[in-house]
């Protein structure tokens, strides 16, 4: 991938993606919605390779939200099976690429045991990799994450005067994960849909009309260029 138009010194450290539009991609082609999810696999791997080429350290992708249980049972079942199959088929490849796999989300009873096992094995296999962390948000909800952090605060017996932003951040699903610099959502929807609510307070948001199955490293690069054209102030003044 070419670096032209990109400032190699201002590559975002953490990019988060809402992989949206699989269903519409399939419908446009007279296919089943689940075919759209399957077609998203290539988009995910091309994007991950593009992120590695750019030197992005953290890539987080929204794979299944706490609200996606509202979908028809067949589609939910497919998504459970598909995510397990993708991990089983491709974790060695990710491992060879130097990718560390992590998960954020609720490990509740609705997630099949065999999928949870497969997730744990993938984390274990890739735990020492250093090139990039690919975090898969699965059964993830930003509100659920904050609720779970507050539960942990209470369980830890933290006194009210000790409840700080740091105390909450330390109890999120992955306390090591830096806040996303850039959030990209595909499919022309302008919302976050409960993704990384706490962490995205100061993320730059980029929206793309491309449906997720058509998303490639080139689109990621375009989003990074847009990111580099923004001025981040974090509430202060730009120098
Ligand atoms: C995103 O694609 C994948 C998941 C939410 C699991 P959608 O399935 O939401 O596709 P659209 O938005 O209906 O086109
Ligand atoms: C967000 O997409 C969740 C994932 C991409 C996994 P949705 O398609 O579920 O979001 P809404 O329903 O359009 O807000
Ligand atoms: Mg959608």
Coordinates of C-alpha atoms and ligand atoms in Angstrom, one line a residue:
X1 CA 0.0 0.0 0.0
X2 CA 1.3 3.5 -0.8
X3 CA 1.9 6.0 1.9
X4 CA 1.4 8.9 -0.5
X5 CA -0.8 11.6 1.1
X6 CA -0.2 10.1 4.5
X7 CA 2.0 11.4 7.3
X8 CA 3.8 8.3 8.6
X9 CA 4.4 10.2 11.9
X10 CA 0.7 10.7 12.6
X11 CA -0.7 7.2 12.2
X12 CA -3.5 6.6 14.7
X13 CA -2.5 4.2 17.4
X14 CA -5.9 2.7 17.7
X15 CA -8.6 2.4 15.0
X16 CA -12.1 1.0 15.8
X17 CA -14.4 -0.2 13.1
X18 CA -18.2 -0.7 13.1
X19 CA -18.4 -3.4 10.4
X20 CA -21.9 -2.5 9.1
X21 CA -23.9 -3.1 6.0
X22 CA -23.5 -6.9 5.5
X23 CA -27.2 -7.5 5.2
X24 CA -27.7 -4.7 2.6
X25 CA -24.7 -5.9 0.6
X26 CA -26.4 -9.3 0.4
X27 CA -29.8 -8.0 -0.4
X28 CA -28.5 -5.9 -3.3
X29 CA -27.2 -9.2 -4.8
X30 CA -30.3 -11.2 -4.1
X31 CA -28.4 -13.2 -1.5
X32 CA -29.2 -14.2 2.0
X33 CA -28.2 -11.8 4.8
X34 CA -25.9 -14.4 6.2
X35 CA -24.0 -14.5 2.8
X36 CA -23.2 -10.8 3.6
X37 CA -21.7 -11.7 6.9
X38 CA -19.6 -14.4 5.2
X39 CA -18.4 -11.9 2.7
X40 CA -17.3 -9.6 5.5
X41 CA -14.5 -12.0 6.3
X42 CA -12.4 -10.8 3.4
X43 CA -13.0 -7.2 4.3
X44 CA -11.8 -7.9 7.8
X45 CA -8.6 -9.6 6.7
X46 CA -7.8 -7.0 4.1
X47 CA -8.4 -4.3 6.7
X48 CA -6.2 -6.0 9.2
X49 CA -3.4 -6.4 6.7
X50 CA -3.8 -2.7 5.7
X51 CA -3.6 -1.8 9.4
X52 CA -0.4 -3.8 9.8
X53 CA 1.1 -2.1 6.7
X54 CA 0.2 1.3 8.2
X55 CA 1.7 0.4 11.5
X56 CA -1.6 0.7 13.4
X57 CA -1.0 -0.9 16.8
X58 CA -4.6 -1.5 17.9
X59 CA -7.5 -2.5 15.6
X60 CA -10.9 -3.1 17.3
X61 CA -13.8 -4.4 15.3
X62 CA -17.5 -4.6 16.3
X63 CA -18.6 -8.1 15.5
X64 CA -21.8 -8.6 17.6
X65 CA -23.5 -6.2 19.9
X66 CA -25.6 -6.8 23.0
X67 CA -28.5 -5.5 20.9
X68 CA -27.9 -8.0 18.0
X69 CA -29.7 -10.7 20.0
X70 CA -32.9 -9.0 18.7
X71 CA -32.3 -10.4 15.3
X72 CA -34.0 -13.6 14.0
X73 CA -32.8 -16.7 15.8
X74 CA -31.4 -18.2 12.5
X75 CA -29.2 -15.1 11.9
X76 CA -27.9 -15.1 15.5
X77 CA -27.2 -18.8 15.3
X78 CA -25.3 -18.2 12.0
X79 CA -23.2 -15.4 13.6
X80 CA -22.2 -17.6 16.5
X81 CA -21.2 -20.4 14.2
X82 CA -19.5 -18.1 11.7
X83 CA -17.3 -16.3 14.3
X84 CA -16.2 -19.6 15.7
X85 CA -15.4 -21.0 12.3
X86 CA -13.5 -17.9 11.3
X87 CA -11.3 -18.1 14.4
X88 CA -10.7 -21.8 13.9
X89 CA -9.8 -21.4 10.3
X90 CA -7.8 -18.3 10.5
X91 CA -6.2 -17.8 13.9
X92 CA -3.0 -19.5 12.8
X93 CA -2.7 -17.1 10.0
X94 CA -3.3 -14.1 12.4
X95 CA -0.7 -15.6 14.7
X96 CA 1.8 -15.8 11.8
X97 CA 1.1 -12.2 11.0
X98 CA 2.1 -11.2 14.6
X99 CA -1.4 -10.3 15.6
X100 CA -2.5 -10.6 19.2
X101 CA -6.2 -11.5 19.5
X102 CA -8.3 -10.2 22.3
X103 CA -12.1 -9.9 23.1
X104 CA -14.2 -7.4 24.8
X105 CA -17.9 -8.1 25.7
X106 CA -20.1 -10.0 28.0
X107 CA -19.4 -13.7 28.4
X108 CA -23.0 -14.5 29.3
X109 CA -25.0 -17.7 29.0
X110 CA -26.3 -16.9 25.5
X111 CA -22.8 -17.2 23.9
X112 CA -22.2 -20.9 23.1
X113 CA -19.7 -22.6 25.4
X114 CA -17.7 -23.9 22.4
X115 CA -17.4 -20.4 21.0
X116 CA -16.1 -19.1 24.4
X117 CA -13.6 -21.9 24.5
X118 CA -12.5 -21.1 20.9
X119 CA -12.1 -17.4 21.9
X120 CA -10.0 -18.3 24.9
X121 CA -7.8 -20.6 22.8
X122 CA -7.3 -17.8 20.2
X123 CA -6.2 -15.4 22.9
X124 CA -3.9 -17.9 24.4
X125 CA -2.3 -18.8 21.1
X126 CA -1.5 -15.2 20.2
X127 CA -0.9 -13.7 23.6
X128 CA 2.8 -12.9 23.0
X129 CA 2.4 -11.3 19.6
X130 CA 3.5 -7.7 19.4
X131 CA 2.8 -6.3 15.9
X132 CA -0.9 -5.4 16.4
X133 CA -3.7 -6.2 18.8
X134 CA -6.9 -7.2 17.1
X135 CA -9.7 -6.8 19.6
X136 CA -13.0 -8.4 18.6
X137 CA -16.0 -6.8 20.3
X138 CA -18.4 -9.7 20.7
X139 CA -21.6 -9.6 22.7
X140 CA -20.3 -6.1 23.4
X141 CA -22.3 -3.0 24.5
X142 CA -20.9 0.2 25.6
X143 CA -23.5 0.6 28.3
X144 CA -23.1 -3.0 29.5
X145 CA -19.4 -2.3 29.8
X146 CA -19.9 0.7 32.0
X147 CA -22.5 -1.2 34.1
X148 CA -20.0 -4.0 34.5
X149 CA -17.3 -1.6 35.5
X150 CA -19.6 0.0 38.1
X151 CA -20.5 -3.5 39.4
X152 CA -16.7 -4.1 39.8
X153 CA -16.3 -0.8 41.7
X154 CA -19.0 -1.8 44.1
X155 CA -17.7 -5.3 44.5
X156 CA -14.3 -3.8 45.2
X157 CA -15.8 -1.7 47.9
X158 CA -14.6 1.5 46.4
X159 CA -15.7 4.5 48.5
X160 CA -17.6 7.3 46.7
X161 CA -14.7 9.8 47.0
X162 CA -12.5 7.3 45.3
X163 CA -14.7 6.9 42.3
X164 CA -12.7 8.6 39.5
X165 CA -12.5 8.3 35.8
X166 CA -9.3 6.3 36.3
X167 CA -11.0 4.0 38.7
X168 CA -13.7 3.3 36.1
X169 CA -11.3 3.0 33.2
X170 CA -9.3 0.4 35.1
X171 CA -12.4 -1.7 35.3
X172 CA -13.4 -1.7 31.6
X173 CA -13.2 -5.0 29.7
X174 CA -9.6 -4.4 28.6
X175 CA -7.8 -1.8 30.8
X176 CA -4.7 -2.1 28.6
X177 CA -6.6 -0.9 25.5
X178 CA -5.8 2.7 24.6
X179 CA -8.8 4.9 23.6
X180 CA -9.5 4.8 19.9
X181 CA -8.0 7.8 18.0
X182 CA -10.3 7.0 15.0
X183 CA -13.6 5.3 14.7
X184 CA -14.8 4.2 11.2
X185 CA -18.3 3.2 10.5
X186 CA -19.3 1.7 7.1
X187 CA -22.6 1.6 5.3
X188 CA -23.6 5.3 5.6
X189 CA -25.1 5.1 9.1
X190 CA -24.2 8.0 11.3
X191 CA -24.3 6.5 14.7
X192 CA -22.2 4.6 17.2
X193 CA -24.8 1.9 18.1
X194 CA -23.5 1.5 21.6
X195 CA -19.8 0.9 20.6
X196 CA -17.0 1.9 23.0
X197 CA -19.1 4.7 24.7
X198 CA -16.6 5.5 27.4
X199 CA -13.5 5.1 25.2
X200 CA -14.7 7.1 22.2
X201 CA -15.2 10.4 24.1
X202 CA -12.5 12.1 22.0
X203 CA -12.2 9.8 19.0
X204 CA -12.4 11.3 15.5
X205 CA -15.4 9.8 13.7
X206 CA -15.2 8.9 10.0
X207 CA -18.3 7.6 8.2
X208 CA -18.0 5.7 4.9
X209 CA -20.8 4.8 2.5
X210 CA -19.0 1.6 1.5
X211 CA -20.8 -1.5 2.8
X212 CA -18.6 -3.6 5.0
X213 CA -18.1 -6.6 2.6
X214 CA -16.7 -4.1 0.0
X215 CA -14.3 -2.4 2.5
X216 CA -10.6 -2.8 1.8
X217 CA -7.3 -1.5 3.0
X218 CA -7.6 1.4 0.6
X219 CA -10.7 2.6 2.4
X220 CA -8.9 2.3 5.7
X221 CA -6.1 4.5 4.3
X222 CA -8.7 7.1 3.1
X223 CA -10.1 7.2 6.6
X224 CA -6.6 7.7 8.1
X225 CA -6.0 10.6 5.6
X226 CA -9.3 12.1 6.8
X227 CA -8.2 11.6 10.4
X228 CA -4.9 13.4 9.7
X229 CA -6.8 16.4 8.3
X230 CA -8.6 16.9 11.6
X231 CA -7.5 19.0 14.5
X232 CA -7.8 17.3 17.8
X233 CA -8.2 19.7 20.7
X234 CA -9.4 17.6 23.6
X235 CA -11.3 20.6 24.9
X236 CA -8.2 22.8 24.9
X237 CA -6.9 25.1 22.1
X238 CA -4.9 24.0 19.1
X239 CA -1.3 25.1 19.3
Ligands
LIG1 C1 -23.2 -5.8 10.3 O1 -24.0 -5.9 9.2 C2 -23.0 -7.1 11.0 C3 -23.6 -7.3 12.3 C4 -24.4 -6.4 12.9 C5 -23.4 -8.5 12.9 P1 -25.6 -5.9 9.3 O2 -26.1 -7.3 9.5 O3 -26.1 -4.9 10.4 O4 -26.0 -5.3 7.9 P2 -27.2 -4.3 7.6 O5 -26.9 -3.1 8.4 O6 -28.5 -4.9 7.9 O7 -27.0 -4.0 6.1
LIG2 C1 -23.7 -2.3 14.9 O1 -24.5 -2.5 13.8 C2 -23.2 -3.6 15.5 C3 -22.2 -4.3 14.7 C4 -21.7 -3.9 13.6 C5 -21.8 -5.6 15.2 P1 -26.1 -2.7 13.8 O2 -26.5 -2.9 12.4 O3 -26.4 -3.7 14.8 O4 -26.5 -1.2 14.3 P2 -27.9 -0.5 14.1 O5 -29.0 -1.5 14.5 O6 -28.1 -0.2 12.7 O7 -27.8 0.7 15.0
LIG3 MG1 -26.5 -2.9 10.4

